[in-house]
Each structure stands twice: as structure tokens, then as C-alpha cells.
Tab-separated table of C-alpha atoms and ligand atoms in Angstrom:
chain	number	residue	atom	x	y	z
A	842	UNK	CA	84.538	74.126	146.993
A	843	UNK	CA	84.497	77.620	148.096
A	844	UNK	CA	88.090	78.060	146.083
A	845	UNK	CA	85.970	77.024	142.779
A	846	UNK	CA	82.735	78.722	143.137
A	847	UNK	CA	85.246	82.221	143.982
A	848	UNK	CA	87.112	81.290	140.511
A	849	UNK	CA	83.879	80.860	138.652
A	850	UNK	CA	83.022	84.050	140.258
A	851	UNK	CA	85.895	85.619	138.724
A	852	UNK	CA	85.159	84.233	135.358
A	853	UNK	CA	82.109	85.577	134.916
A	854	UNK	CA	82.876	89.153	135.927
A	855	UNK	CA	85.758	88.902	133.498
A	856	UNK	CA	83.486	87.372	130.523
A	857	UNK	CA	81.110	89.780	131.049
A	858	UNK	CA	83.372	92.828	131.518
A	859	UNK	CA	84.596	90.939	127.971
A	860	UNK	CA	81.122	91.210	126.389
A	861	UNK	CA	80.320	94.500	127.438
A	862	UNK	CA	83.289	96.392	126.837
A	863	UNK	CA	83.022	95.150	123.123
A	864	UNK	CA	79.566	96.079	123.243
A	865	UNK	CA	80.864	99.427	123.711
A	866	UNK	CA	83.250	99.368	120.906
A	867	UNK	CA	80.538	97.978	118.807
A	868	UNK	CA	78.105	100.718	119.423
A	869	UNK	CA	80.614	103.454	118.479
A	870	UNK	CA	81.465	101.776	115.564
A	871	UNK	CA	78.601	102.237	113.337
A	872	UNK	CA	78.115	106.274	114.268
A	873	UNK	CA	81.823	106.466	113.372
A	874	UNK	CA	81.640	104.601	109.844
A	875	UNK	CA	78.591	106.850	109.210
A	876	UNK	CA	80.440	109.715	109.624
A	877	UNK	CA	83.298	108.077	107.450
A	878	UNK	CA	81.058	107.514	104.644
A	879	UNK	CA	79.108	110.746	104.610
A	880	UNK	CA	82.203	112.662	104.842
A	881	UNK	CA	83.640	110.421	102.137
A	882	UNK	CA	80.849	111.687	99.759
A	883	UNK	CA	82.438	114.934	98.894
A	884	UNK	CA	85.668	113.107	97.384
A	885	UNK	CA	85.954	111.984	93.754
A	886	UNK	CA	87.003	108.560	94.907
A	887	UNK	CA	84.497	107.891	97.887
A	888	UNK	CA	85.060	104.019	97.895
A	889	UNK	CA	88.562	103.954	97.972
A	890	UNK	CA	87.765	106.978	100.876
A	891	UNK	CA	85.884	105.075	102.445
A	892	UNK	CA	88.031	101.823	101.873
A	893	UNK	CA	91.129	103.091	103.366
A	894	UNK	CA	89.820	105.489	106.628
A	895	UNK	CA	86.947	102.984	107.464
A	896	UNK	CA	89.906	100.392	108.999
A	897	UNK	CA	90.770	103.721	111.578
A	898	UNK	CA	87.050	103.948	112.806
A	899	UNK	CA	88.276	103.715	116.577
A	900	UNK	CA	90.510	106.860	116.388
A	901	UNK	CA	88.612	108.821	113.969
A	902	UNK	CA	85.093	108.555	115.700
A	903	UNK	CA	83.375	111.708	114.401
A	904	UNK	CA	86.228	114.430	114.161
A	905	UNK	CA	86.754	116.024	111.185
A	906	UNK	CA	90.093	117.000	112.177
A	907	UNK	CA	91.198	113.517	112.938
A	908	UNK	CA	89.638	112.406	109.302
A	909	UNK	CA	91.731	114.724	107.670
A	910	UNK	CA	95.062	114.120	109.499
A	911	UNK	CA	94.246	110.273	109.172
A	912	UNK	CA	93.975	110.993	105.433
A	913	UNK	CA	96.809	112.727	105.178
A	914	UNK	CA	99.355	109.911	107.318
A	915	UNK	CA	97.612	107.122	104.935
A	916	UNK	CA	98.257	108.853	101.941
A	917	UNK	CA	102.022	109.461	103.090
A	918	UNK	CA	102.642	106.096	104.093
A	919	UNK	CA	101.281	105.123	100.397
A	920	UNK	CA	103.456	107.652	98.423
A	921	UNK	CA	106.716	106.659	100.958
A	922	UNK	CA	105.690	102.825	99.386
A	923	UNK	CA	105.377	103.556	96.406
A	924	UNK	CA	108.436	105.581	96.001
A	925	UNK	CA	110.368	102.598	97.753
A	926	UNK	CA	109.083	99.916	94.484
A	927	UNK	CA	110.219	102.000	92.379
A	928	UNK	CA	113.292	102.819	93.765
A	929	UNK	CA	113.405	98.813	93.618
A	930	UNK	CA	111.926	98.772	89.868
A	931	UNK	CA	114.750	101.053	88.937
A	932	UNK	CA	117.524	98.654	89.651
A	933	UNK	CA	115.551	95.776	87.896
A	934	UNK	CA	117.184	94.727	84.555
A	935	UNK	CA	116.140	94.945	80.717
A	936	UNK	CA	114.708	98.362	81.177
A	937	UNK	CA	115.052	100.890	78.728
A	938	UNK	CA	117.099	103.955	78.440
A	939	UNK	CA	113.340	106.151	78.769
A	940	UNK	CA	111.824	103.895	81.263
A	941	UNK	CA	114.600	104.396	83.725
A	942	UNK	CA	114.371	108.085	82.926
A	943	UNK	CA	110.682	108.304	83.710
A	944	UNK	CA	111.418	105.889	86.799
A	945	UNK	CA	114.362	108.366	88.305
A	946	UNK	CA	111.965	111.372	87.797
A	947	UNK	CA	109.184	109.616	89.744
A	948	UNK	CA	111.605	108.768	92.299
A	949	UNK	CA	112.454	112.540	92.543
A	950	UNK	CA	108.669	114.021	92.431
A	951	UNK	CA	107.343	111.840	94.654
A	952	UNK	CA	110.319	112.490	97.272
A	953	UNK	CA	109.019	116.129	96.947
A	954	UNK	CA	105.617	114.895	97.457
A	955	UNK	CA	106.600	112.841	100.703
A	956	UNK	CA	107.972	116.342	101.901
A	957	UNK	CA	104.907	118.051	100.994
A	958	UNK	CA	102.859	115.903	103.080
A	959	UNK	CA	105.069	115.723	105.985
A	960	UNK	CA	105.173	118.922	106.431
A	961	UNK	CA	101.486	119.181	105.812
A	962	UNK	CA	101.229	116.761	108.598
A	963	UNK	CA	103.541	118.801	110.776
A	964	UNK	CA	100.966	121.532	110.698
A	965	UNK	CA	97.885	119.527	111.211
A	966	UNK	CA	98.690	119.085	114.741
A	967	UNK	CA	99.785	123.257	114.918
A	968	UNK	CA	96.336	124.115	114.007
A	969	UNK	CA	94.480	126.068	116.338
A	970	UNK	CA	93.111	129.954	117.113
A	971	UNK	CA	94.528	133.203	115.322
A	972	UNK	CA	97.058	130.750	113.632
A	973	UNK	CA	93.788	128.136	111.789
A	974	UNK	CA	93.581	130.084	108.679
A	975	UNK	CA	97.431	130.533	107.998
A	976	UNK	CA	98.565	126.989	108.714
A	977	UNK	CA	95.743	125.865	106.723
A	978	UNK	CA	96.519	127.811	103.821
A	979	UNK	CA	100.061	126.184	104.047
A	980	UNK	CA	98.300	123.117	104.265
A	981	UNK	CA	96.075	123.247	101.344
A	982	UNK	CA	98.979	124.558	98.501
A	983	UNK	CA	101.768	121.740	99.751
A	984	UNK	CA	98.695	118.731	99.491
A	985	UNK	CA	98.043	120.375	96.274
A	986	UNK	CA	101.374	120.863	95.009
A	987	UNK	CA	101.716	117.004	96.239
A	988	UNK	CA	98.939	115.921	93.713
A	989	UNK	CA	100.504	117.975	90.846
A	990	UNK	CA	103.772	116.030	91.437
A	991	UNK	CA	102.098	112.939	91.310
A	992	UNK	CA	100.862	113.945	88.129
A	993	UNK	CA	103.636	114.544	86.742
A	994	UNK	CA	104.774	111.124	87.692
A	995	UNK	CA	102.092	109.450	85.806
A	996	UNK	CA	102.591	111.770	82.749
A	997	UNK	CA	106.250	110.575	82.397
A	998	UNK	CA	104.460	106.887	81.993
A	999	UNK	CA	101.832	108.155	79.578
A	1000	UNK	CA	103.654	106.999	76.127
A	1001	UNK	CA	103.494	103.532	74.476
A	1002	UNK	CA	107.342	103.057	74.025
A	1003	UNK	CA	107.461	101.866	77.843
A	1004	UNK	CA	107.290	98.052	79.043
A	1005	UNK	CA	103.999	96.814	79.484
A	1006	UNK	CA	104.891	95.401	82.986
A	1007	UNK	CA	106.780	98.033	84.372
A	1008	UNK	CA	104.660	100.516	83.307
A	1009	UNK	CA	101.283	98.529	84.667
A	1010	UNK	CA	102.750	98.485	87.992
A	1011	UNK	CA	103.807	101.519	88.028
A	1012	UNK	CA	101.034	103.059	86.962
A	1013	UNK	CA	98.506	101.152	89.625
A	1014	UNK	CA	100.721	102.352	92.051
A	1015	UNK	CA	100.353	106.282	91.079
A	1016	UNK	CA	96.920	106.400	90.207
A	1017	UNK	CA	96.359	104.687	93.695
A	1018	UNK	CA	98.694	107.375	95.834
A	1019	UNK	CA	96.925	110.108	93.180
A	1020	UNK	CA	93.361	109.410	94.546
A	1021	UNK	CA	94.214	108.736	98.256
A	1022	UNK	CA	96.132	112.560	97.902
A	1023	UNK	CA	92.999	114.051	95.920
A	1024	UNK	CA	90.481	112.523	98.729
A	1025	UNK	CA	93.046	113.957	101.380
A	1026	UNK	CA	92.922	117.344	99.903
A	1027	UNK	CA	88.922	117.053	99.827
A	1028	UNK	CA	88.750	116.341	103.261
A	1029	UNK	CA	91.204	118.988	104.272
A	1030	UNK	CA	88.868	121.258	102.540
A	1031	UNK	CA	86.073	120.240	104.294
A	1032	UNK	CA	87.723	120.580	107.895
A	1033	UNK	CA	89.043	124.081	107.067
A	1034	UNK	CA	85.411	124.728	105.728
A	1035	UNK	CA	84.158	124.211	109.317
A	1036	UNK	CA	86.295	127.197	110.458
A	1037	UNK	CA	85.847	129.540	108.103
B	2004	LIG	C1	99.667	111.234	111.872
B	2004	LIG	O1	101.056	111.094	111.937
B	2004	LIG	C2	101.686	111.976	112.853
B	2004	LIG	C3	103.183	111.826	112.659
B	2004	LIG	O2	103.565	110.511	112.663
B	2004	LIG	C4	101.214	111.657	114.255
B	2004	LIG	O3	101.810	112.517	115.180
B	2004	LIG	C5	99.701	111.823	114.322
B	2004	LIG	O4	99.226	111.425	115.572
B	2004	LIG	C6	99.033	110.983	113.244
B	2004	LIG	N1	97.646	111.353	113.225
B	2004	LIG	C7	96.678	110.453	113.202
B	2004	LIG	C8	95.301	110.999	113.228
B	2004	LIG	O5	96.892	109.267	113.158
């Protein structure tokens, strides 16, 4: 009898340690999604800002510094994917002479663009006193130059001589990593805004 009760005991301090703790997690949730989305305004693509930081509520909470460097590690883990299907694409067969042209410079700039934002990343986490506004500045041109080498990705795709499927996917793919950089480099902005 008493062995029971003692259990039940125990179960209900554990159900309601259960129910509170994700109380908890549910009340931060909201403050930190608000934060997501208002931050999120000053991109161009604020749904697909919104879209792809809301899922890291829990570690982002309401710091501006952890939005940006979130940004920037999704956006790098996008490009890195990308650049891995079309490494794929490119041994596919029945593809012509220009479209594996086009495909092998994509593979290049977006390798550069991988760099860019590693090393952008790098910095994130050196940022602090006398050194904010020089590692920033680093920041800001490699995230830029990252975006211009997407560009130039999607550029190569631009013509009508290309496949239709090829080119669909590949294009999805850029325009996608293209945004998630240019919402990244918005939000970088608006951190390094805070500090100037
Ligand atoms: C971003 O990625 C770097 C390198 O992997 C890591 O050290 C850092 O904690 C990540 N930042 C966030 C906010 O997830």
C-alpha cells in the first residue's frame, strides 16, 4: 500500500514538473517568434525569414546577435546543399555542352560563397569591443560578395537554350539560397545597426 501511494507520489511530481516545465517553454515561445517576425520585417523576403529562423525560436529568444548568426549558419547549410545537387546534376546524363558549363561555374561560385559565409561565421562569434566595427565590416562585404556570387550563378541559367528540368531545379535552388543570403545580410545590418 504504502509502496503504491509513494509511486503515485512520484508520478505526479514528475507529470507536473512535465506540465510546467513546458509551460515555461511555451511562454517564451511567443515573445521569441515576435521578435522573429518583427525583426523579419526589414528583409525583402520576410516569410521565407520568418519561415526558416521561426523553427530556432528556443536559441534565438530575443538576441539580435543570435538572429543574425542563426541566419547566417542556415543560409550556409543551404548554399553547402545546394552546391552538393548540383555537383550531383553535373554528372547526370543528356546534358548539354552549355548546361554543364553553367553547372561547373555554379559549382565554383557557390564554393566561394560557402567560404564567404564561413568565414563570416568565424567572425560572428569574434565580435565584441574596440574590434565590433572592424569584424563587422569584414562581415558585411564577404555576405555581400556571397549574394553577388549567387547571382552570378543564376545569370549563367538565365538563357532559353538550357533544359527545362535541369534548369527548374536549379534555379529553385538559387533563388532559394539567394533570398535566405539577402535576409542574412539584412539582419546583419540590423545587429551592427545596434552598435553603431
Ligand atoms: C553557427 O555555427 C557555428 C559554427 O558551426 C557555431 O559555432 C555557432 O554556435 C552557430 N551559431 C548559432 C547561433 O547557431
Amino acid at each position: 500500500m504504502e509502496g503504491s501511494s509513494s509511486k503515485l507520489f512520484v508520478t505526479s511530481l514528475l507529470m507536473l514538473l512535465a506540465i510546467s516545465s513546458s509551460l515555461v517553454a511555451m511562454a517564451s515561445w511567443p515573445l521569441s517568434t515576435e521578435f522573429i517576425k518583427t525583426s523579419c520585417r526589414s528583409t525583402i523576403y520576410p516569410r521565407l525569414c520568418f519561415s526558416s529562423l521561426s523553427v530556432h525560436a528556443n536559441l534565438i529568444q530575443t538576441s539580435p546577435r543570435i538572429l543574425a548568426s542563426t541566419a547566417l549558419n542556415v543560409t550556409l547549410k543551404s548554399v553547402r546543399s545546394t552546391c552538393s545537387v548540383m555537383v550531383e546534376l553535373s554528372k547526370s546524363r543528356g546534358m548539354s555542352h552549355r548546361e554543364l558549363g553553367a553547372m561547373k561555374d555554379c559549382v565554383e561560385v557557390l564554393g566561394d560563397a560557402v567560404d564567404q559565409l564561413q568565414r563570416s561565421i568565424g567572425e560572428m562569434g569574434k565580435l565584441k569591443g574596440s574590434n565590433f566595427q572592424m569584424f563587422m565590416s569584414d562581415i558585411q562585404t564577404w555576405v555581400s560578395a556571397a549574394l553577388t556570387n549567387e547571382d552570378t550563378c543564376t545569370e549563367g541559367f538565365a538563357g532559353n537554350a538550357m533544359n527545362g528540368k535541369v534548369k527548374t531545379i536549379v534555379r529553385g535552388r538559387i533563388v532559394n539560397v539567394a533570398q535566405l543570403t539577402s535576409n542574412a545580410l539584412a539582419l546583419v545590418n540590423q545587429f551592427a545597426s545596434l552598435h553603431a
